[in-house]
Short mmCIF file of C-alpha atoms and ligand atoms in Angstrom, two decimals:
data_model
loop_
_atom_site.label_atom_id
_atom_site.label_comp_id
_atom_site.label_asym_id
_atom_site.label_seq_id
_atom_site.Cartn_x
_atom_site.Cartn_y
_atom_site.Cartn_z
CA MET S 19 -64.48 2.24 -20.72
CA THR S 20 -68.07 2.48 -22.14
CA LYS S 21 -69.29 4.65 -24.85
CA SER S 22 -72.64 5.65 -25.23
CA SER S 23 -74.50 5.88 -28.76
CA SER S 24 -77.88 7.41 -29.61
CA SER S 25 -79.42 3.91 -29.13
CA GLY S 26 -77.96 3.67 -25.70
CA THR S 27 -74.74 2.71 -24.15
CA ILE S 28 -72.72 0.26 -26.09
CA ARG S 29 -69.95 -1.94 -24.77
CA ALA S 30 -66.38 -0.84 -25.21
CA PHE S 31 -64.33 -2.90 -27.98
CA ASP S 32 -63.34 -5.99 -26.03
CA ASP S 33 -59.90 -6.25 -27.43
CA ARG S 34 -58.56 -3.06 -28.12
CA GLU S 35 -54.91 -3.92 -28.70
CA ARG S 36 -56.08 -6.42 -31.36
CA ARG S 37 -58.38 -3.63 -32.90
CA VAL S 38 -55.43 -1.16 -33.47
CA SER S 39 -52.80 -3.83 -34.70
CA HIS S 40 -54.93 -5.22 -37.56
CA GLU S 41 -55.92 -2.82 -40.28
CA ALA S 42 -59.02 -4.98 -41.21
CA ASP S 43 -60.19 -4.50 -37.61
CA HIS S 44 -60.31 -0.68 -37.44
CA ARG S 45 -63.81 -0.11 -36.74
CA PRO S 46 -64.72 3.40 -38.11
CA ALA S 47 -64.84 5.73 -34.99
CA ALA S 48 -68.30 6.85 -36.05
CA ALA S 49 -69.67 3.46 -35.09
CA ALA S 50 -68.20 3.54 -31.83
CA GLY S 51 -70.63 6.52 -30.30
CA TYR S 52 -67.78 8.12 -28.03
CA ASP S 53 -69.51 9.86 -25.32
CA SER S 54 -66.60 11.89 -24.48
CA PRO S 55 -63.52 13.62 -26.12
CA ALA S 56 -61.36 12.28 -23.69
CA ALA S 57 -62.31 8.61 -24.79
CA TYR S 58 -62.05 9.40 -28.42
CA SER S 59 -58.71 10.88 -27.74
CA GLU S 60 -57.27 7.97 -26.32
CA ASP S 61 -58.41 5.66 -29.12
CA LEU S 62 -57.34 8.07 -31.77
CA ALA S 63 -53.78 8.24 -30.23
CA ARG S 64 -53.38 4.46 -30.45
CA PHE S 65 -54.64 4.63 -34.02
CA LEU S 66 -52.08 7.30 -34.81
CA ALA S 67 -49.23 5.52 -33.13
CA ASP S 68 -49.95 2.11 -34.56
CA ASP S 69 -51.50 2.07 -37.96
CA ALA S 70 -48.87 1.70 -40.43
CA ARG S 71 -50.85 4.18 -43.09
CA VAL S 72 -50.09 6.98 -40.72
CA THR S 73 -46.30 6.78 -40.98
CA VAL S 74 -45.93 8.68 -44.12
CA TYR S 75 -47.54 11.86 -42.41
CA ARG S 76 -45.47 11.68 -39.12
CA GLY S 77 -42.69 14.27 -39.08
CA TYR S 78 -43.75 15.14 -42.77
CA ARG S 79 -41.93 18.38 -44.06
CA ALA S 80 -43.32 19.51 -47.32
CA PRO S 81 -40.63 20.39 -50.14
CA ASP S 82 -43.26 22.96 -51.48
CA LEU S 83 -46.73 24.22 -50.79
CA GLU S 84 -48.43 22.25 -53.67
CA THR S 85 -46.61 18.96 -52.85
CA GLY S 86 -47.61 19.41 -49.22
CA ALA S 87 -51.38 19.88 -49.94
CA ASP S 88 -51.45 16.90 -52.33
CA HIS S 89 -49.65 14.64 -49.84
CA LEU S 90 -51.82 15.80 -46.86
CA HIS S 91 -55.19 15.21 -48.84
CA GLY S 92 -54.09 11.67 -48.36
CA LEU S 93 -54.27 12.10 -44.47
CA GLN S 94 -57.67 13.75 -44.88
CA ARG S 95 -58.99 10.76 -46.86
CA LEU S 96 -57.50 8.26 -44.20
CA LEU S 97 -59.08 10.04 -41.23
CA PHE S 98 -62.39 10.31 -42.90
CA ASP S 99 -62.69 6.91 -44.20
CA GLU S 100 -61.67 5.44 -40.89
CA GLY S 101 -64.29 7.86 -39.09
CA TRP S 102 -61.97 9.71 -37.05
CA SER S 103 -62.44 13.10 -38.62
CA ARG S 104 -66.16 12.88 -38.86
CA LEU S 105 -66.52 13.06 -35.17
CA GLY S 106 -67.77 16.55 -33.69
CA TRP S 107 -69.90 17.21 -37.00
CA PRO S 108 -73.75 16.72 -37.17
CA VAL S 109 -75.10 13.34 -38.45
CA GLY S 110 -77.38 15.01 -40.77
CA CYS S 111 -74.80 16.22 -42.96
CA GLY S 112 -72.40 13.11 -43.09
CA GLY S 113 -70.66 13.68 -39.55
CA ALA S 114 -70.83 11.22 -36.76
CA GLY S 115 -72.27 13.60 -34.01
CA GLY S 116 -70.80 15.20 -31.11
CA ASP S 117 -69.54 18.76 -30.57
CA PRO S 118 -66.59 20.78 -31.69
CA ARG S 119 -64.70 19.53 -28.84
CA PHE S 120 -64.08 16.16 -30.73
CA ARG S 121 -62.43 18.25 -33.73
CA ALA S 122 -60.27 20.18 -31.19
CA ALA S 123 -59.28 16.72 -29.60
CA MET S 124 -58.39 15.45 -33.05
CA PHE S 125 -56.18 18.29 -33.66
CA ASP S 126 -54.43 18.01 -30.66
CA ALA S 127 -53.86 14.37 -31.18
CA LEU S 128 -52.33 14.96 -34.57
CA TRP S 129 -49.76 17.47 -33.26
CA ASP S 130 -48.96 15.27 -30.44
CA HIS S 131 -47.97 12.67 -32.97
CA ASP S 132 -45.96 15.31 -34.98
CA ILE S 133 -48.36 15.19 -37.76
CA VAL S 134 -48.99 18.51 -39.61
CA ILE S 135 -52.57 19.69 -39.99
CA PRO S 136 -53.69 19.96 -43.73
CA GLU S 137 -54.47 23.57 -44.39
CA ALA S 138 -57.67 22.54 -45.65
CA TYR S 139 -58.89 21.86 -41.87
CA ASN S 140 -58.27 25.48 -41.08
CA THR S 141 -60.81 26.43 -43.91
CA LEU S 142 -63.22 23.90 -42.88
CA GLU S 143 -63.25 25.11 -39.42
CA ILE S 144 -64.20 28.46 -40.65
CA LEU S 145 -66.50 27.85 -43.30
CA VAL S 146 -68.65 24.51 -42.75
CA PRO S 147 -70.18 25.91 -39.15
CA VAL S 148 -71.34 28.92 -41.34
CA LEU S 149 -73.05 26.74 -43.90
CA LEU S 150 -74.60 24.47 -41.23
CA VAL S 151 -76.48 27.53 -39.98
CA HIS S 152 -77.15 29.55 -42.97
CA ALA S 153 -76.98 27.32 -45.73
CA ARG S 154 -77.97 23.66 -44.70
CA HIS S 155 -78.41 22.42 -48.32
CA LEU S 156 -74.74 23.38 -49.42
CA ALA S 157 -73.52 21.77 -45.87
CA GLU S 158 -75.43 18.55 -46.84
CA GLY S 159 -74.15 18.53 -50.29
CA TYR S 160 -70.47 19.41 -49.86
CA PHE S 161 -69.56 18.19 -46.24
CA ALA S 162 -68.15 14.80 -47.26
CA PRO S 163 -65.97 16.11 -50.24
CA LEU S 164 -64.67 18.89 -48.33
CA LEU S 165 -63.68 16.88 -45.15
CA ARG S 166 -62.40 13.96 -47.03
CA GLY S 167 -60.02 16.49 -48.89
CA ASP S 168 -61.68 15.59 -52.19
CA GLU S 169 -62.41 19.23 -52.74
CA THR S 170 -60.81 22.51 -51.37
CA TRP S 171 -62.42 25.81 -50.76
CA ALA S 172 -61.07 29.27 -50.36
CA GLN S 173 -62.43 32.57 -48.68
CA ALA S 174 -62.46 35.60 -50.87
CA PHE S 175 -63.65 38.54 -49.04
CA SER S 176 -60.68 41.14 -49.43
CA GLU S 177 -60.11 43.43 -52.39
CA PRO S 178 -57.40 45.80 -53.26
CA ASP S 179 -59.10 48.67 -51.59
CA ALA S 180 -61.17 46.83 -49.09
CA GLY S 181 -59.43 44.73 -46.43
CA SER S 182 -60.08 46.26 -42.99
CA ASP S 183 -62.79 48.20 -44.47
CA LEU S 184 -64.39 45.12 -45.88
CA ALA S 185 -67.82 46.91 -45.97
CA SER S 186 -66.48 49.11 -48.82
CA LEU S 187 -65.95 46.34 -51.09
CA ARG S 188 -67.04 46.75 -54.73
CA THR S 189 -67.41 43.05 -56.50
CA ARG S 190 -70.98 43.52 -57.89
CA MET S 191 -73.40 40.76 -57.87
CA GLU S 192 -76.20 41.42 -60.61
CA PRO S 193 -79.55 39.14 -60.79
CA ASP S 194 -79.55 37.02 -63.87
CA GLY S 195 -82.68 34.77 -64.32
CA ASP S 196 -82.77 32.52 -61.09
CA GLY S 197 -79.12 33.19 -60.48
CA TRP S 198 -76.55 35.70 -60.43
CA ARG S 199 -73.61 37.33 -62.14
CA LEU S 200 -70.34 38.50 -60.32
CA THR S 201 -67.88 40.92 -61.64
CA GLY S 202 -64.79 42.28 -59.58
CA GLN S 203 -61.43 41.55 -58.02
CA LYS S 204 -60.80 39.62 -55.03
CA ILE S 205 -57.29 39.22 -53.54
CA TRP S 206 -55.17 37.69 -50.82
CA SER S 207 -57.40 34.31 -50.89
CA SER S 208 -55.36 31.63 -48.95
CA TYR S 209 -54.90 28.59 -51.32
CA GLY S 210 -57.11 30.06 -53.99
CA HIS S 211 -55.11 28.36 -56.75
CA LEU S 212 -55.52 25.08 -55.42
CA SER S 213 -59.47 25.55 -54.62
CA GLN S 214 -62.41 24.30 -56.63
CA ARG S 215 -64.77 26.68 -55.03
CA SER S 216 -64.78 29.89 -52.90
CA VAL S 217 -66.92 31.51 -50.30
CA LEU S 218 -67.14 35.05 -51.65
CA LEU S 219 -68.62 38.36 -50.29
CA ALA S 220 -70.13 40.50 -52.96
CA ARG S 221 -72.31 43.72 -53.32
CA SER S 222 -75.96 42.84 -54.30
CA GLY S 223 -77.41 46.08 -53.19
CA GLY S 224 -76.53 49.64 -52.08
CA PRO S 225 -73.51 50.98 -50.08
CA GLY S 226 -72.33 50.08 -46.83
CA HIS S 227 -72.62 46.57 -45.12
CA ARG S 228 -76.33 46.31 -45.72
CA GLY S 229 -75.59 45.72 -49.48
CA LEU S 230 -73.50 42.69 -49.00
CA SER S 231 -74.37 38.94 -49.88
CA MET S 232 -72.28 35.86 -49.18
CA VAL S 233 -72.21 33.14 -51.85
CA LEU S 234 -70.42 30.15 -53.14
CA VAL S 235 -68.83 30.26 -56.58
CA ASP S 236 -67.34 27.57 -58.64
CA LEU S 237 -63.79 28.62 -59.68
CA ASP S 238 -63.50 26.61 -62.76
CA GLN S 239 -65.55 28.83 -64.86
CA PRO S 240 -64.12 30.54 -68.13
CA SER S 241 -65.07 33.86 -66.68
CA ILE S 242 -63.09 33.31 -63.63
CA ASP S 243 -59.04 33.80 -63.49
CA VAL S 244 -57.34 32.55 -60.45
CA ARG S 245 -53.56 33.91 -60.24
CA PRO S 246 -51.38 32.71 -57.49
CA ILE S 247 -49.43 35.13 -55.47
CA ARG S 248 -46.11 34.14 -54.30
CA VAL S 249 -45.15 35.50 -50.88
CA GLU S 250 -41.89 35.91 -48.80
CA ASP S 251 -41.01 32.40 -48.52
CA GLY S 252 -41.21 31.69 -52.28
CA GLU S 253 -44.72 29.77 -51.91
CA ASN S 254 -48.15 30.39 -53.55
CA HIS S 255 -49.98 30.81 -50.31
CA LEU S 256 -52.30 33.42 -51.52
CA SER S 257 -54.32 34.23 -54.73
CA GLU S 258 -56.05 36.79 -56.85
CA ILE S 259 -59.43 35.99 -58.04
CA LEU S 260 -60.79 38.12 -61.08
CA LEU S 261 -64.40 37.58 -61.82
CA ASP S 262 -65.88 38.83 -65.26
CA GLY S 263 -69.58 37.81 -65.33
CA ALA S 264 -69.05 34.45 -63.34
CA TYR S 265 -72.27 32.69 -62.75
CA ILE S 266 -74.02 31.31 -59.58
CA SER S 267 -77.27 29.87 -59.20
CA GLY S 268 -79.76 31.05 -56.79
CA ASP S 269 -79.28 28.31 -54.22
CA ARG S 270 -75.62 29.51 -54.01
CA VAL S 271 -76.36 32.42 -51.95
CA ILE S 272 -75.42 31.77 -48.08
CA GLY S 273 -78.21 33.31 -45.71
CA ALA S 274 -80.38 35.45 -47.96
CA PRO S 275 -79.42 38.41 -50.20
CA GLY S 276 -78.52 41.45 -48.25
CA GLN S 277 -77.43 39.08 -45.17
CA GLY S 278 -73.82 38.94 -46.02
CA TRP S 279 -72.54 40.93 -43.30
CA ALA S 280 -74.26 39.10 -40.71
CA VAL S 281 -73.04 35.86 -42.29
CA ALA S 282 -69.45 37.08 -42.25
CA MET S 283 -69.89 38.09 -38.54
CA TYR S 284 -71.07 34.80 -37.69
CA MET S 285 -67.98 33.28 -39.37
CA LEU S 286 -65.54 35.38 -37.53
CA GLN S 287 -66.22 33.61 -34.36
CA TRP S 288 -64.99 30.39 -35.69
CA GLU S 289 -62.00 32.16 -37.86
CA ARG S 290 -60.72 33.48 -34.45
CA GLY S 291 -61.40 30.95 -31.97
CA ALA S 292 -61.33 27.60 -33.58
CA TYR S 293 -58.24 28.52 -35.96
CA GLY S 294 -56.50 29.96 -32.79
CA TRP S 295 -56.90 26.25 -31.21
CA ILE S 296 -55.38 24.54 -34.23
CA GLN S 297 -52.54 27.10 -34.39
CA GLN S 298 -51.58 26.93 -30.58
CA GLY S 299 -51.00 23.19 -31.24
CA ARG S 300 -48.77 24.05 -34.16
CA PHE S 301 -46.64 26.42 -31.75
CA HIS S 302 -46.33 23.69 -29.08
CA ASN S 303 -45.09 21.16 -31.68
CA ARG S 304 -42.65 23.65 -33.09
CA LEU S 305 -41.20 24.45 -29.59
CA ARG S 306 -40.93 20.83 -28.93
CA PHE S 307 -38.94 20.27 -32.11
CA MET S 308 -36.53 22.99 -31.23
CA LEU S 309 -35.84 21.64 -27.83
CA GLU S 310 -35.16 18.30 -29.30
CA SER S 311 -33.13 19.48 -32.07
CA GLY S 312 -30.10 19.81 -29.82
CA HIS S 313 -29.23 23.32 -30.98
CA VAL S 314 -30.67 25.16 -27.99
CA ASP S 315 -28.31 27.22 -25.88
CA PRO S 316 -28.88 27.54 -22.06
CA GLY S 317 -28.78 31.47 -22.52
CA ALA S 318 -32.03 31.39 -24.35
CA ALA S 319 -34.10 30.69 -21.41
CA GLN S 320 -35.98 34.10 -21.27
CA ALA S 321 -37.05 33.94 -25.04
CA LEU S 322 -38.21 30.38 -24.62
CA GLY S 323 -39.87 30.99 -21.34
CA ALA S 324 -41.87 33.82 -22.91
CA ALA S 325 -42.80 32.06 -26.02
CA TYR S 326 -44.16 29.18 -24.02
CA ALA S 327 -46.07 31.25 -21.82
CA ALA S 328 -47.61 33.10 -24.98
CA ALA S 329 -48.46 29.82 -26.58
CA THR S 330 -49.85 28.55 -23.35
CA ALA S 331 -52.00 31.68 -22.92
CA LEU S 332 -53.51 31.05 -26.35
CA ARG S 333 -54.21 27.42 -25.75
CA VAL S 334 -56.10 28.21 -22.23
CA HIS S 335 -58.17 31.06 -23.87
CA THR S 336 -59.07 29.26 -27.07
CA ARG S 337 -59.87 26.17 -25.06
CA GLN S 338 -62.50 28.45 -23.39
CA THR S 339 -63.79 29.57 -26.82
CA VAL S 340 -63.96 25.96 -28.04
CA ASN S 341 -65.97 24.90 -25.01
CA ARG S 342 -68.33 27.96 -25.55
CA LEU S 343 -68.81 27.20 -29.29
CA ALA S 344 -69.68 23.53 -28.05
CA ARG S 345 -72.30 24.85 -25.64
CA GLU S 346 -73.60 26.64 -29.08
CA GLU S 347 -73.06 30.19 -27.46
CA THR S 348 -73.20 33.07 -29.86
CA LEU S 349 -69.81 34.83 -29.36
CA GLY S 350 -69.27 38.58 -29.84
CA PRO S 351 -66.24 40.89 -30.13
CA GLU S 352 -64.49 39.38 -27.28
CA VAL S 353 -63.20 36.86 -29.84
CA SER S 354 -60.83 39.55 -31.13
CA VAL S 355 -59.08 38.81 -27.85
CA ASP S 356 -58.21 35.19 -29.27
CA LYS S 357 -56.82 36.78 -32.37
CA LEU S 358 -54.65 39.11 -30.42
CA LEU S 359 -53.30 36.29 -28.17
CA LEU S 360 -52.56 34.23 -31.58
CA VAL S 361 -50.46 37.17 -32.84
CA ASP S 362 -48.55 37.35 -29.60
CA ALA S 363 -47.75 33.56 -29.40
CA GLU S 364 -47.21 33.23 -33.21
CA LEU S 365 -44.56 36.02 -33.25
CA ALA S 366 -43.02 35.07 -29.95
CA VAL S 367 -42.58 31.49 -30.77
CA TRP S 368 -40.76 31.99 -34.12
CA ASP S 369 -38.72 34.75 -32.75
CA SER S 370 -37.54 32.49 -30.08
CA ILE S 371 -36.98 29.68 -32.56
CA ARG S 372 -34.69 31.91 -34.65
CA HIS S 373 -32.97 33.29 -31.88
CA VAL S 374 -32.37 30.00 -30.15
CA MET S 375 -31.49 27.99 -33.16
CA GLY S 376 -28.84 30.79 -34.25
CA PRO S 377 -26.67 29.64 -37.38
CA ALA S 378 -28.55 26.31 -37.82
CA PHE S 379 -31.79 28.12 -38.17
CA GLU S 380 -30.24 30.39 -41.12
CA PHE S 381 -28.03 27.87 -42.98
CA ASP S 382 -29.18 24.34 -42.36
CA ASP S 383 -30.37 22.65 -45.66
CA ASP S 384 -32.90 20.57 -43.91
CA LEU S 385 -34.67 23.64 -42.17
CA GLY S 386 -35.88 25.16 -45.07
CA TRP S 387 -39.48 24.40 -43.88
CA LEU S 388 -38.73 26.07 -40.64
CA ARG S 389 -37.50 29.26 -42.19
CA SER S 390 -40.76 29.03 -44.46
CA GLU S 391 -43.01 28.94 -41.37
CA PHE S 392 -40.99 31.80 -39.67
CA LEU S 393 -41.56 34.27 -42.70
CA TYR S 394 -45.26 33.24 -42.85
CA SER S 395 -45.49 34.00 -39.15
CA ARG S 396 -44.73 37.65 -39.86
CA ALA S 397 -48.08 37.93 -41.41
CA ALA S 398 -49.95 36.99 -38.22
CA PRO S 399 -50.69 40.75 -37.27
CA ILE S 400 -52.44 41.11 -40.59
CA TYR S 401 -54.24 37.95 -41.47
CA GLY S 402 -57.75 37.25 -40.29
CA GLY S 403 -58.14 41.18 -39.50
CA SER S 404 -55.24 43.10 -38.41
CA GLN S 405 -53.93 43.49 -35.03
CA GLU S 406 -54.79 47.38 -34.87
CA ILE S 407 -58.39 46.66 -35.93
CA GLN S 408 -58.82 43.82 -33.27
CA ARG S 409 -57.51 46.35 -30.56
CA SER S 410 -59.89 48.92 -31.64
CA LEU S 411 -62.82 46.24 -31.33
CA VAL S 412 -61.72 45.14 -27.98
CA ALA S 413 -61.53 48.80 -26.76
CA GLN S 414 -64.74 49.81 -28.26
CA ARG S 415 -67.06 46.85 -28.40
CA VAL S 416 -65.86 44.94 -25.33
CA LEU S 417 -64.60 47.79 -23.06
CA GLY S 418 -67.11 50.33 -24.19
CA MET S 419 -64.58 53.16 -24.99
CA PRO S 420 -65.58 55.91 -27.42
CA ARG S 421 -64.52 55.66 -31.14
CA GLU S 422 -61.19 57.53 -32.04
CA PRO S 423 -62.15 60.87 -33.89
C1 LIG X 5 -51.31 35.55 -44.82
C2 LIG X 5 -52.71 36.03 -45.22
C3 LIG X 5 -53.74 35.40 -45.65
C4 LIG X 5 -54.85 35.85 -45.89
N1 LIG X 5 -55.99 35.11 -46.28
C5 LIG X 5 -57.07 35.78 -46.89
C6 LIG X 5 -58.21 34.88 -47.32
O1 LIG X 5 -58.11 33.75 -47.21
N2 LIG X 5 -59.30 35.50 -47.65
C7 LIG X 5 -59.36 37.03 -47.45
O2 LIG X 5 -60.44 37.48 -47.99
N3 LIG X 5 -58.50 37.75 -47.04
C8 LIG X 5 -57.25 37.22 -46.75
N4 LIG X 5 -56.29 38.02 -46.25
C9 LIG X 5 -56.47 39.45 -46.24
C10 LIG X 5 -56.47 40.08 -44.79
O3 LIG X 5 -57.90 39.62 -44.40
C11 LIG X 5 -56.13 41.57 -45.06
O4 LIG X 5 -54.90 41.63 -45.60
C12 LIG X 5 -56.48 42.21 -43.78
O5 LIG X 5 -57.96 42.35 -43.47
C13 LIG X 5 -55.95 43.58 -43.80
O6 LIG X 5 -56.60 44.54 -45.02
P1 LIG X 5 -55.50 45.05 -46.15
O7 LIG X 5 -54.38 44.10 -46.57
O8 LIG X 5 -56.48 45.86 -47.13
O9 LIG X 5 -54.78 46.27 -45.22
P2 LIG X 5 -55.24 47.76 -44.74
O10 LIG X 5 -56.92 47.58 -44.36
O11 LIG X 5 -55.02 48.58 -46.10
O12 LIG X 5 -54.54 48.08 -43.63
C14 LIG X 5 -53.18 48.37 -43.83
C15 LIG X 5 -52.63 48.75 -42.46
O13 LIG X 5 -53.45 49.85 -41.86
C16 LIG X 5 -54.00 49.45 -40.62
N5 LIG X 5 -55.44 50.14 -40.38
C17 LIG X 5 -56.50 50.11 -41.61
N6 LIG X 5 -57.66 50.74 -40.94
C18 LIG X 5 -57.18 50.99 -39.71
C19 LIG X 5 -58.25 51.51 -38.61
N7 LIG X 5 -59.33 51.97 -38.82
N8 LIG X 5 -57.51 51.86 -37.39
C20 LIG X 5 -56.33 51.60 -37.16
N9 LIG X 5 -55.37 50.95 -38.14
C21 LIG X 5 -55.95 50.50 -39.39
C22 LIG X 5 -54.09 47.97 -40.39
O14 LIG X 5 -54.15 47.61 -39.00
C23 LIG X 5 -52.79 47.66 -41.34
O15 LIG X 5 -51.76 47.66 -40.52
C24 LIG X 5 -55.01 37.33 -46.10
C25 LIG X 5 -53.84 38.08 -45.62
C26 LIG X 5 -52.69 37.53 -45.41
C27 LIG X 5 -51.53 38.29 -44.91
#
């Protein structure tokens, strides 16, 4: 196998078995100059199978959300330091080059080895592409700490009275010298209490979407209070963020003041497409876990078949989306289909797991993590934009139907 680098074609490693079996010989993937995701996947699979440092992540089940996030930072560091996670990101900001298909290949390889994807990768897939286009200086400054897991960021758009109707949000952003002051209340920010910074949507101008700006805020200011919100599974998945004159410098505006809506719309194509790809890997992994658990009743064929079909439909569709993103196509309202397929798959997979595993699912002490994932799956029709809103977007903006009165 040959791999080409920007300086021309380079020879494959002479002795790949030796390379993967000696830690000191692990050449960073960045130096390998892979010319296709397939070649990269193959080498990554060997690394994940053979490197002793990966063992603590294989089959890992977090006892709680905070311990899990801390443990998986170690995985992020390992994948970054060895170069694997830098494939698929631009060289200029610290990546190793290549397109988003490399990232998709990494997520697949991790799930294949029963290695849970750190939540931070979900956020990265949503936020970093936006920075690359609309705030390159921030992408260059923060790419490495984010990808390595040295920093975690949140996304703070929703407010108590502005979720589906996001354009009505009220958090104010007032000029202050060369910067801005932010005052308001954000809610439902995933991993907010574990984050050092947040991308946030605020009102810098008049009413409606034209008055919005997207910014990056440091959360460790005295004028910001981040309060975790415990959800159904007993974990602090979400947070409320209270801002009382929090300061940002002028260079923290993503895009330009007043362009927040356009930036948010650009972000959505990643939120709906790339996120869906990561999740389909999880669904297939969990179905596999269930089949191997020994609890499966042969009478469960219908439920299992339906769940597998839904997860496969999501995989096939989001693969197209990842390919379109790799070709740098601008995606439009059709990405709502990705979100709708995600909801169908997430609900079907977890319904089938609960149904098929029966009493073991409900009572087995070792399956707390599975019950927790089931409970979180109930939020699928709401997070990332509700199912009803996605259906309306498809009807009106893809199929051209008139708006409901
Ligand atoms: C697990 C989870 C994680 C989240 N993470 C984040 C995050 O990290 N950052 C962030 O900013 N937000 C986050 N959210 C918030 C999420 O984006 C909002 O909950 C979502 O957009 C819905 O807004 P809402 O909660 O205000 O509900 P509402 O907008 O009040 O909607 C309530 C119900 O009414 C329906 N509805 C509303 N308007 C219409 C309409 N025009 N037509 C038809 N039906 C309608 C909705 O479909 C929904 O069923 C998260 C939410 C969840 C559950």
